Coordinates of C-alpha atoms in Angstrom, one line a residue:
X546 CA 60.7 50.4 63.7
X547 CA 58.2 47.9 63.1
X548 CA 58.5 45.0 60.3
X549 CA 56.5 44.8 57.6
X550 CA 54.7 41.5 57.1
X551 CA 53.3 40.6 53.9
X552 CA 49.4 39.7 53.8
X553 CA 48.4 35.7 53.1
X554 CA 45.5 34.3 51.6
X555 CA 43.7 31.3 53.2
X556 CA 44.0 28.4 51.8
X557 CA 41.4 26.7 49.3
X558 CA 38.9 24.7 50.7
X559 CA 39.2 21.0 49.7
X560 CA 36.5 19.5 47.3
X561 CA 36.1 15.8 46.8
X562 CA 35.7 14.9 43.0
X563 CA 32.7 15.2 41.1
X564 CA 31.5 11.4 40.5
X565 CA 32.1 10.3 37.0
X566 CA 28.9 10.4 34.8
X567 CA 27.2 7.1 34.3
X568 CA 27.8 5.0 31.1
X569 CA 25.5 5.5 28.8
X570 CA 23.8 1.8 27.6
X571 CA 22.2 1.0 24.7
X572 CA 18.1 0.3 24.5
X573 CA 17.8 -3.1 22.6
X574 CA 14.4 -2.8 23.1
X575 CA 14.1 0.6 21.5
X576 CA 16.4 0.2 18.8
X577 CA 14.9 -3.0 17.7
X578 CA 11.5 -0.6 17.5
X579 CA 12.7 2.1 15.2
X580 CA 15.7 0.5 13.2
X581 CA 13.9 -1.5 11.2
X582 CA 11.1 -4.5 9.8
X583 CA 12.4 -6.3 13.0
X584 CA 8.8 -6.3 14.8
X585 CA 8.5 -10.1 14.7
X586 CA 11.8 -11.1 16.1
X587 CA 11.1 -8.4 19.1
X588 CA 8.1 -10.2 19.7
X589 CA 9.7 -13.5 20.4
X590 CA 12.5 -11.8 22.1
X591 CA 10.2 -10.2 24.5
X592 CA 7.8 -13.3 24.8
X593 CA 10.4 -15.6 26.0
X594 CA 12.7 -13.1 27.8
X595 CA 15.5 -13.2 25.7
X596 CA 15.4 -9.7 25.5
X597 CA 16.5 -9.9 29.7
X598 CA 19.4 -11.9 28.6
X599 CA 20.6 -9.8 25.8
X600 CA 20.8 -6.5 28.0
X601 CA 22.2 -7.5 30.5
X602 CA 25.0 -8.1 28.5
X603 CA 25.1 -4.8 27.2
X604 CA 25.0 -3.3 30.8
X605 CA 26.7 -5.8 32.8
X606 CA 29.9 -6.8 31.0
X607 CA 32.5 -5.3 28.8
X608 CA 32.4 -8.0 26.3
X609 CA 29.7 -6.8 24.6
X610 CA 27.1 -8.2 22.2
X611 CA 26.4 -8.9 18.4
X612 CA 23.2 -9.9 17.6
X613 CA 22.0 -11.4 14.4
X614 CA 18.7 -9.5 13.3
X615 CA 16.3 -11.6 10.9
X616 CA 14.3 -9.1 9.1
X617 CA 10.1 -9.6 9.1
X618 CA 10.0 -11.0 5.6
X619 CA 12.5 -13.9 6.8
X620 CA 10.1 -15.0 9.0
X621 CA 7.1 -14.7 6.6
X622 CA 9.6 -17.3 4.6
X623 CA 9.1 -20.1 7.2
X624 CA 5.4 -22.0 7.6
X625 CA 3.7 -20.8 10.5
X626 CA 3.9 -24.7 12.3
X627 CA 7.9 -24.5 12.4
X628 CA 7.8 -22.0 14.8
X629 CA 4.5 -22.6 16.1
X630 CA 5.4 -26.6 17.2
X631 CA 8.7 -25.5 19.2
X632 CA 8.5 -25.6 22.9
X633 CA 9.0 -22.4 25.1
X634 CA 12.6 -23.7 26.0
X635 CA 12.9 -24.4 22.1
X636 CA 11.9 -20.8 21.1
X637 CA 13.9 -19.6 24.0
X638 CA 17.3 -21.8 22.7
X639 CA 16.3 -20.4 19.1
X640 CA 16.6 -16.5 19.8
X641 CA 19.7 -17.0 22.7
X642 CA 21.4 -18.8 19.1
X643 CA 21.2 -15.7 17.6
X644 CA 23.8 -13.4 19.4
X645 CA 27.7 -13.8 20.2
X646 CA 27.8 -12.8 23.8
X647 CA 30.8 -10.3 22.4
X648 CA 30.7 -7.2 20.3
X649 CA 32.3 -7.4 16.9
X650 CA 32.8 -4.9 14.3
X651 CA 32.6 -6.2 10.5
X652 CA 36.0 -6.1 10.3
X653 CA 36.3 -8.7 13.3
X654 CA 34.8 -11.0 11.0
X655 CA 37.5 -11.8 8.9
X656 CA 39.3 -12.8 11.1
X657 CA 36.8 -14.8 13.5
X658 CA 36.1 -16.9 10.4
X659 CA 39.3 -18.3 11.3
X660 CA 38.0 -19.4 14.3
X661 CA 35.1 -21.3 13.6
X662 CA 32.7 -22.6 15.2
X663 CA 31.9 -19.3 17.5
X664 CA 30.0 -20.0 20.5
X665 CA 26.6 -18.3 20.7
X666 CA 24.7 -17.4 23.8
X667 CA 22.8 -20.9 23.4
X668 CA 26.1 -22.8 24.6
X669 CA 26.8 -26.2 23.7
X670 CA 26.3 -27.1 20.3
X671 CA 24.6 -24.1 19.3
X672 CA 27.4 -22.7 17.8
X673 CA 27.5 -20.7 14.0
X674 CA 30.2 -20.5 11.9
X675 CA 31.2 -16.7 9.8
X676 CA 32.7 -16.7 6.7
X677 CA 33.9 -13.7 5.3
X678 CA 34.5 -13.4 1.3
X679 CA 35.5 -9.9 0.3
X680 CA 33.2 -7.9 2.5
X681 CA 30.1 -10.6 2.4
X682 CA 29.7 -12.1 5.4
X683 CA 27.7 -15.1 6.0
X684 CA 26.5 -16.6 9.0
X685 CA 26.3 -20.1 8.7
X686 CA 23.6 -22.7 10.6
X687 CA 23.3 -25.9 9.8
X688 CA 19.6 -25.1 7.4
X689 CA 19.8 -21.7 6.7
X690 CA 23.4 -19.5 5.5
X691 CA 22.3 -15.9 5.6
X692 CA 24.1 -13.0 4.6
X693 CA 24.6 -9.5 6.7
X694 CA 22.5 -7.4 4.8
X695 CA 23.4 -4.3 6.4
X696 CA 24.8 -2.9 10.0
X697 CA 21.8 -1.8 11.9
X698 CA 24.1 -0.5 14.7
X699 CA 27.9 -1.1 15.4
X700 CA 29.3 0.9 18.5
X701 CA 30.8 -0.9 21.2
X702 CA 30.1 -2.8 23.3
X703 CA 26.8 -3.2 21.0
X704 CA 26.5 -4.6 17.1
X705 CA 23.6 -5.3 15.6
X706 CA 23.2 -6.8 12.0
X707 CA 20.5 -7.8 9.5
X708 CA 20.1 -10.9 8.1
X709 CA 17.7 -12.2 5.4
X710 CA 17.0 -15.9 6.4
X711 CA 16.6 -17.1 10.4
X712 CA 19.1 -19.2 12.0
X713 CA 17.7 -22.7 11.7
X714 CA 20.2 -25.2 14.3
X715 CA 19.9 -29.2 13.4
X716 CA 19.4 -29.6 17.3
X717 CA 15.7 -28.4 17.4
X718 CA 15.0 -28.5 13.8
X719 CA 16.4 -32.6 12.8
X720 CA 15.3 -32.0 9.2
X721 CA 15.5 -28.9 6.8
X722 CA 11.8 -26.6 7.3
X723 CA 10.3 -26.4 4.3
X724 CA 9.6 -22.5 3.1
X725 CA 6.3 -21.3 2.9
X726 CA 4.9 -21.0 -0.3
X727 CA 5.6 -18.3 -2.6
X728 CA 2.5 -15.9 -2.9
X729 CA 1.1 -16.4 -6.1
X730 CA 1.6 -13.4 -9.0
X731 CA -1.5 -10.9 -9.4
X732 CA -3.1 -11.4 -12.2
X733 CA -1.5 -9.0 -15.2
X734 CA -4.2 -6.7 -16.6
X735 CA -4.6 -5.3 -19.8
X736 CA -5.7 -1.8 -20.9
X737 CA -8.0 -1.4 -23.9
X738 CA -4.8 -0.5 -25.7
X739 CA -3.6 -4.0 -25.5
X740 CA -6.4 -5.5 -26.7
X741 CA -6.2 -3.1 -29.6
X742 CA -3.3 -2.0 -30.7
X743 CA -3.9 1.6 -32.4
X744 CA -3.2 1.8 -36.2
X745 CA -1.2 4.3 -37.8
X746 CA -2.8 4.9 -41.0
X747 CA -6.7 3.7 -41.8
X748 CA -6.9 0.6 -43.9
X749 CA -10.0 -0.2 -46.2
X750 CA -12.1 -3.1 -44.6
X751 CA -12.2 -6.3 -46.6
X752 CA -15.2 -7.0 -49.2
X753 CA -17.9 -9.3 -47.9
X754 CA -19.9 -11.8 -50.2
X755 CA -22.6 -9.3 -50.1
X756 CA -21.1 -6.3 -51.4
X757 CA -19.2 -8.0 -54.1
X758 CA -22.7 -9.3 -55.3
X759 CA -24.4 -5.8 -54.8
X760 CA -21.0 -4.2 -56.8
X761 CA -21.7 -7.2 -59.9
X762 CA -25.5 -6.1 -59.7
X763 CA -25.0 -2.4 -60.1
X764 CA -22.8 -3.3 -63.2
X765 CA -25.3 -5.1 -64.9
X766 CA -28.2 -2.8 -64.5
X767 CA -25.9 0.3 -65.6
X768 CA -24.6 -2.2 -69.0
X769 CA -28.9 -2.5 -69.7
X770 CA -29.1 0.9 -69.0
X771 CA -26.5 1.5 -71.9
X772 CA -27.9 -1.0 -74.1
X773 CA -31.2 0.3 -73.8
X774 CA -29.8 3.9 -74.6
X775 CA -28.3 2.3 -77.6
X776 CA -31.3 0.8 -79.1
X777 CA -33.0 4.0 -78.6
X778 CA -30.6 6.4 -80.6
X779 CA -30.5 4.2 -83.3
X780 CA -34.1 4.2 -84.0
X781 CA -34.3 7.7 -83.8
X782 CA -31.8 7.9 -86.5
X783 CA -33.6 5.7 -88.8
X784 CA -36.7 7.7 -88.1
X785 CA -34.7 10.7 -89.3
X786 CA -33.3 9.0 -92.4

């Protein structure tokens, strides 16, 4: 008798693997746009092409960034010629001075204040120094010490934090700039309340000259009045008599 055979399936076709999706990289430029007052140090950042610099870090290495943020009001602090007399290459070294071409959490910065001076993308001299005292971390250059006012964004490989002063290095700036002056107060006004207060109960008005002279007047002419009256009655009772 014939054998049996069993049936067989084919075998699977082979499939190459899927490609790996690409990583996904941070905008500087658009974050910087919506996370906060930051439009003036965008500007320069875009104006000299620092902005370049910055992401290709973020796209091109897997050291990361942290950049230091100054907010739009620290900026309104300085006079308009500190910025304004600096070279291109000045304004340029400026903005590269304020990043770390490495990503750090806040909690790296307790322990990178041990390590001072960190190098910033600048190179050379341009270096900052961190100090961490429970929590507040400043970032020290040699004219300005701001604080990290808050984290803007913190996922590796990309951290970006606030800070309310701009980094100010001795190398382009050999004395201290002086801060623009403080806008003066608006001037306080004063509601018709102020000016007069309301009373709680209503209070007789002082007596002039005048009316104590009318009041002596109308006593004298009423005394006559009685005298006259007087003089009258008793004649009439002697007439009667």
């Amino acid at each position: 008798m014939p054998r049996a055979t069993s049936a067989q399936t084919p075998p699977a076709p082979f499939l190459p693997p899927s490609p790996s999706p690409a990583p996904h990289f941070v905008n500087l430029t658009d974050l910087l746009s919506v996370a906060g007052p930051f439009d003036t140090f965008l500007d320069y950042l875009l104006q000299t092409q620092v902005i370049d610099t910055f992401q290709s870090q973020v796209n091109n290495t897997k050291q990361g960034i942290t950049v230091f943020v100054p907010k739009d009001s620290a900026f309104a602090s300085l006079k308009k010629s500190d910025l304004g007399n600096l070279t291109r290459d000045q304004l340029k070294t400026l903005f590269l001075y304020h990043a770390f071409p490495k990503y750090y959490s806040l909690s790296d910065f307790k322990n990178l204040s041990d390590s001072n001076p960190v190098s910033t993308f600048a190179g050379g001299q341009y270096t900052l120094n961190v100090t961490d005292a429970s929590g507040l971390v400043h970032i020290v250059s040699n004219w300005a010490n701001p604080k990290i006012t808050s984290s803007v964004y913190s996922t590796a490989p990309v951290a970006v934090y606030e800070i309310d002063r701009v980094l100010l290095p001795s190398a382009i700036f050999s004395t201290e700039p002086a801060l623009a002056p403080a806008p003066a107060p608006a001037p306080e006004t004063k509601t018709p309340s102020d000016l007069a207060p309301a009373q709680s109960g209503i209070a007789s008005a002082p007596k002039t000259a005048e009316s104590s002279t009318g009041d002596a007047t109308s006593y004298t002419t009423a005394f006559r009045r009685l005298d006259r009256m007087v003089l009258i009655l008793s004649a009439t009772l002697m007439l009667i008599v």
